[in-house]
XYZ file of C-alpha atoms in Angstrom:
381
model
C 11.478 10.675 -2.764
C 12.511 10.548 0.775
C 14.961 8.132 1.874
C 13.304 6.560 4.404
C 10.611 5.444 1.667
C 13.740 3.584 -0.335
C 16.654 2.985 1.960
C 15.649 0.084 4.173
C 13.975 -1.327 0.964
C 16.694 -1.282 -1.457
C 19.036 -3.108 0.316
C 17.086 -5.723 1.025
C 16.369 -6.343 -2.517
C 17.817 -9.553 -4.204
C 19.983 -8.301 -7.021
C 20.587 -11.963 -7.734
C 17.493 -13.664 -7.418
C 16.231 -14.748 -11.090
C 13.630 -13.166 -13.199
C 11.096 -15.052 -12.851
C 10.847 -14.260 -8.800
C 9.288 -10.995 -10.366
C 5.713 -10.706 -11.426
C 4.291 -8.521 -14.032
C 2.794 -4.485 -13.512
C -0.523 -5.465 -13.546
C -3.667 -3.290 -12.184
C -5.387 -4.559 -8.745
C -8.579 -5.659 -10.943
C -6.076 -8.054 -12.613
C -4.791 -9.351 -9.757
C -8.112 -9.883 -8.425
C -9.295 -11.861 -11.804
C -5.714 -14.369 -11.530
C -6.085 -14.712 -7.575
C -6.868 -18.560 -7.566
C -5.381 -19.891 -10.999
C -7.389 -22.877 -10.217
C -10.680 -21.013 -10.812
C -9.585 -20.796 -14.793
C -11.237 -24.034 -16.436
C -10.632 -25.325 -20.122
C -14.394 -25.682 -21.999
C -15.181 -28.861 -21.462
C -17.054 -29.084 -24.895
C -13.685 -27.262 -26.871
C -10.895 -28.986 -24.919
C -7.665 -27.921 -27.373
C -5.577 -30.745 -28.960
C -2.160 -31.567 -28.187
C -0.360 -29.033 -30.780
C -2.958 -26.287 -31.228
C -2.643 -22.830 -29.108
C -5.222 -22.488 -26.430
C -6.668 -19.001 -25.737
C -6.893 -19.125 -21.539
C -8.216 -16.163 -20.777
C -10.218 -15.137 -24.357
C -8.393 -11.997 -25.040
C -4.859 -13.099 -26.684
C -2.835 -11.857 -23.881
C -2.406 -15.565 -22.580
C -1.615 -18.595 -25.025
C -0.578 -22.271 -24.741
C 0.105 -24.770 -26.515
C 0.167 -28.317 -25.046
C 3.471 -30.285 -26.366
C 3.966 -33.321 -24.332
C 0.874 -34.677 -22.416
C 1.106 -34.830 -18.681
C -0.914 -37.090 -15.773
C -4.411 -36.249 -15.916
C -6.545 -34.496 -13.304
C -2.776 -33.584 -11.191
C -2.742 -30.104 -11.233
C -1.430 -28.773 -8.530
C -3.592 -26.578 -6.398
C -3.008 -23.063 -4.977
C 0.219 -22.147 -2.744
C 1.687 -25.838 -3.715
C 5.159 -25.507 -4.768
C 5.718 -26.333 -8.543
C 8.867 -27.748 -9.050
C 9.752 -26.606 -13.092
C 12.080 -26.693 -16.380
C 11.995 -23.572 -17.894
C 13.354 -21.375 -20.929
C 12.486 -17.954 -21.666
C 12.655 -16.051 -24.939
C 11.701 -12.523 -26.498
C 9.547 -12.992 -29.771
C 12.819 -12.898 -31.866
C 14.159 -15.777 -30.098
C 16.760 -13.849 -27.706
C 17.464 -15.843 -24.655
C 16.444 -14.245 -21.644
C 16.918 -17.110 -18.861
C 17.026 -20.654 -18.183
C 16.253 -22.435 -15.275
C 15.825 -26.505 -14.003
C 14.304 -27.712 -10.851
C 12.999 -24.263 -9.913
C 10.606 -24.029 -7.336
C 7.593 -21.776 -7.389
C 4.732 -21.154 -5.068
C 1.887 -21.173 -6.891
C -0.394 -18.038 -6.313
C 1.994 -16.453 -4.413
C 3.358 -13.661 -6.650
C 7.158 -15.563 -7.512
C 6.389 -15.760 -11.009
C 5.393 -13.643 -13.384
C 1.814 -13.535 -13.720
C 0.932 -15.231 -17.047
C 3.586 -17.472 -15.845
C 1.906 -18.070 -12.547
C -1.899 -18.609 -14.073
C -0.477 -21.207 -16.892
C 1.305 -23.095 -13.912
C -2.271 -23.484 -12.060
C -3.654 -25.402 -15.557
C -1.046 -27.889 -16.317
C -0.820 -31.381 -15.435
C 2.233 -32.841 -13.515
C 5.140 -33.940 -16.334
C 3.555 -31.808 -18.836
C 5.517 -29.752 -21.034
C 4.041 -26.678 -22.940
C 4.813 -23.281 -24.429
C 3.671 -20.210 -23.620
C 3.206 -16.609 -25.521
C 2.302 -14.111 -22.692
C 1.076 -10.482 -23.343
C 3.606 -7.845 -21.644
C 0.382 -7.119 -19.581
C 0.394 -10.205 -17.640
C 4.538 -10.071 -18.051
C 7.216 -7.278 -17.581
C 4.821 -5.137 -18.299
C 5.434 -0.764 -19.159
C 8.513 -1.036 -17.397
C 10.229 -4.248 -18.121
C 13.040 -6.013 -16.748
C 16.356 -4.261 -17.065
C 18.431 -4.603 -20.375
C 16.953 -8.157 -20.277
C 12.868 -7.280 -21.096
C 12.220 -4.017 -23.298
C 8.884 -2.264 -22.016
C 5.827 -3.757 -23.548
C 7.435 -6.770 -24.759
C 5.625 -10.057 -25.053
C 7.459 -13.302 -24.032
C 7.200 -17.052 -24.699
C 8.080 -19.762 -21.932
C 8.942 -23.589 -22.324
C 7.778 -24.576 -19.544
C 7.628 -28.258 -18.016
C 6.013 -29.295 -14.758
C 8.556 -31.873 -13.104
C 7.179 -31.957 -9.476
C 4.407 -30.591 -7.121
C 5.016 -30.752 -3.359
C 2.764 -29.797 -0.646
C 2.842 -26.045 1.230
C 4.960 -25.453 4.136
C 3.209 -25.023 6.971
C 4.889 -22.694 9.156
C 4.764 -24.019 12.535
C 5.957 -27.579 10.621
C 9.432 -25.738 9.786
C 12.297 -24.766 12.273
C 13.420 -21.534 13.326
C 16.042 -21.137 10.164
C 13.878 -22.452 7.836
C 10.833 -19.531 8.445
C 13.506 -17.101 8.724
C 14.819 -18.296 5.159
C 11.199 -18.417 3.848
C 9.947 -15.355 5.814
C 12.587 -13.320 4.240
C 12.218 -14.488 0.887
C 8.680 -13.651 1.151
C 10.005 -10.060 2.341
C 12.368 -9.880 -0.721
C 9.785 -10.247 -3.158
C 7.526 -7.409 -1.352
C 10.616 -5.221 -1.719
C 10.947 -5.729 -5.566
C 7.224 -5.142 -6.139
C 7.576 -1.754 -3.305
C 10.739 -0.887 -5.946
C 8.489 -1.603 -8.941
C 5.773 0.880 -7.563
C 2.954 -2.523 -7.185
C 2.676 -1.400 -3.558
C -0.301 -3.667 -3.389
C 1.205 -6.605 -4.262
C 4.209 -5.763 -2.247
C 1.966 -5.869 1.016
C 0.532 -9.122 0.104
C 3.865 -10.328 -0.004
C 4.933 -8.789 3.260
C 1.630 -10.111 4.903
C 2.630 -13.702 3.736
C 6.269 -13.257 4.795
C 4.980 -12.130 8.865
C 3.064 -15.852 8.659
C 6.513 -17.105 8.497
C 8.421 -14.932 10.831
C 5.546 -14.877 13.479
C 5.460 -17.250 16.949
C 2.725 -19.832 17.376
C 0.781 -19.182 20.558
C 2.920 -20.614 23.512
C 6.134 -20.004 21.892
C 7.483 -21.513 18.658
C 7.883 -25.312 18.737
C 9.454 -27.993 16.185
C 8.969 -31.886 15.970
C 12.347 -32.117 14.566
C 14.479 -29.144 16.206
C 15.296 -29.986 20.106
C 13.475 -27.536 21.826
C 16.669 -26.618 24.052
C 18.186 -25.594 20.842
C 15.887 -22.691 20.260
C 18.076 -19.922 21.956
C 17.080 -16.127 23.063
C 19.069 -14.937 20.259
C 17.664 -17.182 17.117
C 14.060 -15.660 18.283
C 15.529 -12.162 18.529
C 16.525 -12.385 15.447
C 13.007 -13.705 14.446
C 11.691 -10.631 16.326
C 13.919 -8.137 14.603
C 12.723 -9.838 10.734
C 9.409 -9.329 11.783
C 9.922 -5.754 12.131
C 11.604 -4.632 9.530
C 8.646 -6.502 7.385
C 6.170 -4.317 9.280
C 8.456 -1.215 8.785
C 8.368 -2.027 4.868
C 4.761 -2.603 4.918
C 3.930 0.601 6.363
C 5.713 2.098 3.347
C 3.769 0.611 0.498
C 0.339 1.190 2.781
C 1.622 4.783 2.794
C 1.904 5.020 -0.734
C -1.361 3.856 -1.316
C -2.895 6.088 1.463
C -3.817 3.041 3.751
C -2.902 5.451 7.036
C -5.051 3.659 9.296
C -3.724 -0.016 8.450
C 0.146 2.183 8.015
C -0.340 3.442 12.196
C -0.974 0.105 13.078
C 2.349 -1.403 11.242
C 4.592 1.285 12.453
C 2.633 1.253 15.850
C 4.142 -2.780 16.187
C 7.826 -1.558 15.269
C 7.711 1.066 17.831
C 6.383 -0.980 20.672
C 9.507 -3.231 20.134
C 11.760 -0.720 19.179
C 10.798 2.909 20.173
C 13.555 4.436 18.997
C 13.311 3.101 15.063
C 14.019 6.528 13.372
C 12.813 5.008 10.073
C 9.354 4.080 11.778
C 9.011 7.656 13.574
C 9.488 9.365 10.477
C 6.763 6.912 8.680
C 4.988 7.917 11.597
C 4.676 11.786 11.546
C 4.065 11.274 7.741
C 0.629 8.930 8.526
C -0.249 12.138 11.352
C 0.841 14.784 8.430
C -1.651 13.613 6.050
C -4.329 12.857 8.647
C -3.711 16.431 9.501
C -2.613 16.102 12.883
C 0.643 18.450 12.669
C 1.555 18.494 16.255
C 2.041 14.937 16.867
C 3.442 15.010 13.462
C 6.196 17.815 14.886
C 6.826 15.639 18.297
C 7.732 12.397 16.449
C 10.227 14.055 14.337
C 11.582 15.968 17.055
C 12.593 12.527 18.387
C 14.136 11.314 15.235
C 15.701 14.649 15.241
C 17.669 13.319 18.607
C 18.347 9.984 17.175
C 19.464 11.276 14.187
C 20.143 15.119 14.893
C 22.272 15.634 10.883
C 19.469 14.043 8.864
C 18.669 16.178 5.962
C 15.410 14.555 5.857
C 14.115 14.916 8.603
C 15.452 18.544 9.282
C 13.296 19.539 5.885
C 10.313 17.781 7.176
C 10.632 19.616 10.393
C 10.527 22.847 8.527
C 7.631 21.797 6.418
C 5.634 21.293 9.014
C 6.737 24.313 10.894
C 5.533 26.183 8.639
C 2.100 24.733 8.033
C 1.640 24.830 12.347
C 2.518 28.740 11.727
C -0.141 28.914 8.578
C -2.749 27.377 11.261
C -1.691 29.637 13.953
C -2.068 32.498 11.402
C -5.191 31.429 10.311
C -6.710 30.690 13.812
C -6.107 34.190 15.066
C -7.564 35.468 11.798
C -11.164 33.910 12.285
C -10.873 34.852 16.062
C -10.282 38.670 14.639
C -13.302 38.152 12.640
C -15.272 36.710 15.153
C -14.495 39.010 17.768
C -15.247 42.182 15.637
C -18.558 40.380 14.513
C -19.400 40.301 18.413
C -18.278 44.140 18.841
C -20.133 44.965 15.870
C -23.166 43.480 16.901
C -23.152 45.101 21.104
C -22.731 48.446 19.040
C -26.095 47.928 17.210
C -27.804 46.638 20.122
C -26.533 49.744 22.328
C -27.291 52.322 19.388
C -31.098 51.227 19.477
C -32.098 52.163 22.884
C -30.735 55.573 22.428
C -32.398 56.926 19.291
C -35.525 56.082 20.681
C -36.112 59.316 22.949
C -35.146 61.907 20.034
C -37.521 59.843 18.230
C -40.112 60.959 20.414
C -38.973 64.234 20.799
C -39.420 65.136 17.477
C -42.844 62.827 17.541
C -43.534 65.396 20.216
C -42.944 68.519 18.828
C -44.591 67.733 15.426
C -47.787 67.068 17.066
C -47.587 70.088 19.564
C -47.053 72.650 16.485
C -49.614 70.638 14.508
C -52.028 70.963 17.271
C -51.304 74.790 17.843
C -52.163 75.592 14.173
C -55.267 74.136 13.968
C -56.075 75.899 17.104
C -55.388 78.848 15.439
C -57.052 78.364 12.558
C -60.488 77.417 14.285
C -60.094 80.681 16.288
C -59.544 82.757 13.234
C -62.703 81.278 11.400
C -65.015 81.834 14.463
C -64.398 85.282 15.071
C -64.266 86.800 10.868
C-alpha cells in the first residue's frame, strides 16, 4: 500500500482514545438497517419484563436484559449525547474496559454498533446488560490483544444523562476544532480498519464542525475581536486535511468523481499538497486519463523530487503512455494498409477490363470464321 494512502492517516489516529470510540466491521446493508436506533421499537403486545433477555433485532446477535428500571418514554433521540456507566467483558468474564460519565453521540459511529443501537432503546437512569454478537461488535478483526476475532461481548451499561446536540455555529472556534477533529479521528480508525464507508461519514460530520457559517464564523459567547487570522487558519488547514483523508477512503471504494472533488478543495487552498496531487493522478489513472495523471506527479516529483513513491508511479504510468503510443501506431498501421489495400483493388479493376474484351474479341472472330467455313464447305460438296 502506498504511503500516501496511510501516512497522513496513521498519525492522526488516537492510540489512546478508549474502545468503545470504535464501532464494529459491519457491511453497508447493516449500517443502513442501525442508521436511526430510534426506528427499533419493543412489541407493544410482548413488552419483556424487568429480568428476562430481550431479543432487539430477532436474530440473537443483539440481547438485553433490563436490570434497574429507568424514566419512561426518555429515550434519548438521535445525535443526543448519552452520558454513560459502563463495563465491558468477554463471555468468560475477562475485563476488557471500564468507563463512568462517558459521553457518546448517539448515531454517530463512537460506539460500537450493538452498543450504539441498545443506547437508542433505553430510558434515562436505566441500567441493563448487554450480550452483543461480534457482528455488530469487534467483529473478524477485533480489537488488539484486548477483543479476539469473532468474539461476542457483554456490556453493563447505565444511562446517567442525555444532553442536547451541539450545534456548530452555537460553539467557539476551539470547541469545533476539538469536536471537528474528534470527528476526524474516528474516520481515521474506521479508514485504518478498512470501513472506508463509515470513515467518510465520519469525515463528512467532522467538515460540519470545522466549516465557516456564511458571513464568517460568529459566537454569542466568544468576543468577536478575539477570533484572530491565525485561529481560522488553523480552522482552514483542519478542514483540509479532513478532505485530504476523505478522498482516500472515496478512493478505496472507487468514488473518483466525489474523490476529484475532495482533493480538488485541498488544492485550491493549497496547490502544492504533494499528498493531494498524488491522490490526484491516482483518481485520473483509473479514469484512464494517463497524461494528466503523468503532469500531476511530475509536480509532486518537484515538491518531493526523492520520493520512492512517486518515482514508481511515474514509471508505471510511463509505461502504460508507451503501451498506448504502441498501440495507437499499431491500428494506424492497420488502418493505413486497409486504405492501400483497398486503392489497389479499385485501380486493378479498370485495367483487366480491356484484355477482357480482347479475348471476348478474338473468341467471337475465330468462332465466326469457322462457321463461315463450314457453310462454304457444305454449299459447294
Amino acid at each position: 500500500m502506498s504511503e500516501y494512502e496511510t501516512s497522513s492517516l496513521a498519525s492522526d489516529t488516537s492510540s489512546t482514545a478508549p474502545i468503545t470510540d470504535i464501532k464494529s466491521d459491519v457491511t453497508l446493508s447493516d449500517s443502513d438497517l442501525l442508521e436511526d436506533v430510534n426506528t427499533v421499537k419493543p412489541n407493544d403486545n410482548d413488552v419483556p419484563k424487568k429480568g428476562e433477555w430481550e431479543d432487539i433485532l430477532g436474530s440473537g446477535s443483539l440481547m438485553k436484559k433490563v436490570i434497574q428500571e429507568g424514566k419512561p418514554d426518555s429515550r434519548p433521540q438521535r445525535l443526543d449525547n448519552c452520558i454513560v456507566n459502563y463495563t465491558c467483558t468477554l463471555e468468560d468474564g475477562t475485563s476488557v474496559e471500564r468507563k463512568e460519565k462517558f459521553k457518546v453521540q448517539l448515531g454517530d459511529y463512537e460506539v460500537i454498533q450493538g452498543l450504539d443501537l441498545a443506547l437508542g432503546l433505553m430510558n434515562l437512569g436505566e441500567l441493563s446488560q448487554l450480550k452483543i454478537h461480534s457482528r455488530l461488535a469487534y467483529g473478524q478483526k477485533g480489537l488488539d490483544n484486548l477483543v479476539p476475532p469473532d468474539t461476542t461481548v457483554h456490556f453493563e451499561v447505565e444511562l446517567v444523562a442525555i444532553e442536547p446536540d451541539d450545534e456548530p455555529e452555537l460553539l467557539s472556534i476551539q470547541q469545533r476544532r476539538v469536536k471537528g477533529n474528534d470527528k476526524r479521528e474516528r474516520g481515521n480508525w474506521w479508514y485504518s480498519r478498512g470501513e472506508n464507508q463509515i470513515a467518510i461519514q465520519c469525515y463528512r460530520r467532522a467538515l460540519e464542525y470545522l466549516d465557516e457559517v456564511e458571513g464568517g464564523i460568529q459566537f454569542p459567547t466568544d468576543d468577536k475581536a478575539s477570533v484572530s487570522d491565525s485561529a481560522l487558519q488553523q480552522l482552514l488547514e483542519d478542514r483540509i486535511h479532513v478532505s485530504n483523508n476523505m478522498a482516500a477512503a472515496q478512493l478505496k471504494l472507487e468514488l473518483y468523481d466525489a474523490a476529484l472533488q475532495s482533493l480538488q478543495t485541498v488544492l485550491r487552498c493549497q496547490p502544492d499538497n504533494v499528498k493531494a496531487l498524488f491522490r490526484k493522478a491516482r483518481v485520473h489513472k483509473a479514469k484512464n486519463d494517463v497524461q494528466t495523471a503523468l503532469s500531476c506527479l511530475k509536480k509532486a516529483e518537484k515538491l518531493s523530487p526523492q520520493d520512492a513513491d512517486i518515482l514508481k508511479e511515474i514509471a508505471s504510468l510511463e509505461k502504460i503512455k508507451e503501451k498506448q503510443k504502441q498501440s495507437e501506431k499499431e491500428l494506424a498501421r492497420r488502418m493505413f494498409n486497409g486504405l492501400s489495400n483497398g486503392k489497389e483493388s479499385r485501380k486493378k479493376k479498370p485495367s483487366s477490363s480491356p484484355k477482357l474484351m480482347t479475348i471476348v474479341t478474338l473468341g467471337a472472330t475465330i468462332t465466326v470464321g469457322l462457321l463461315g467455313l463450314a457453310i462454304y464447305r457444305f454449299k459447294f460438296t
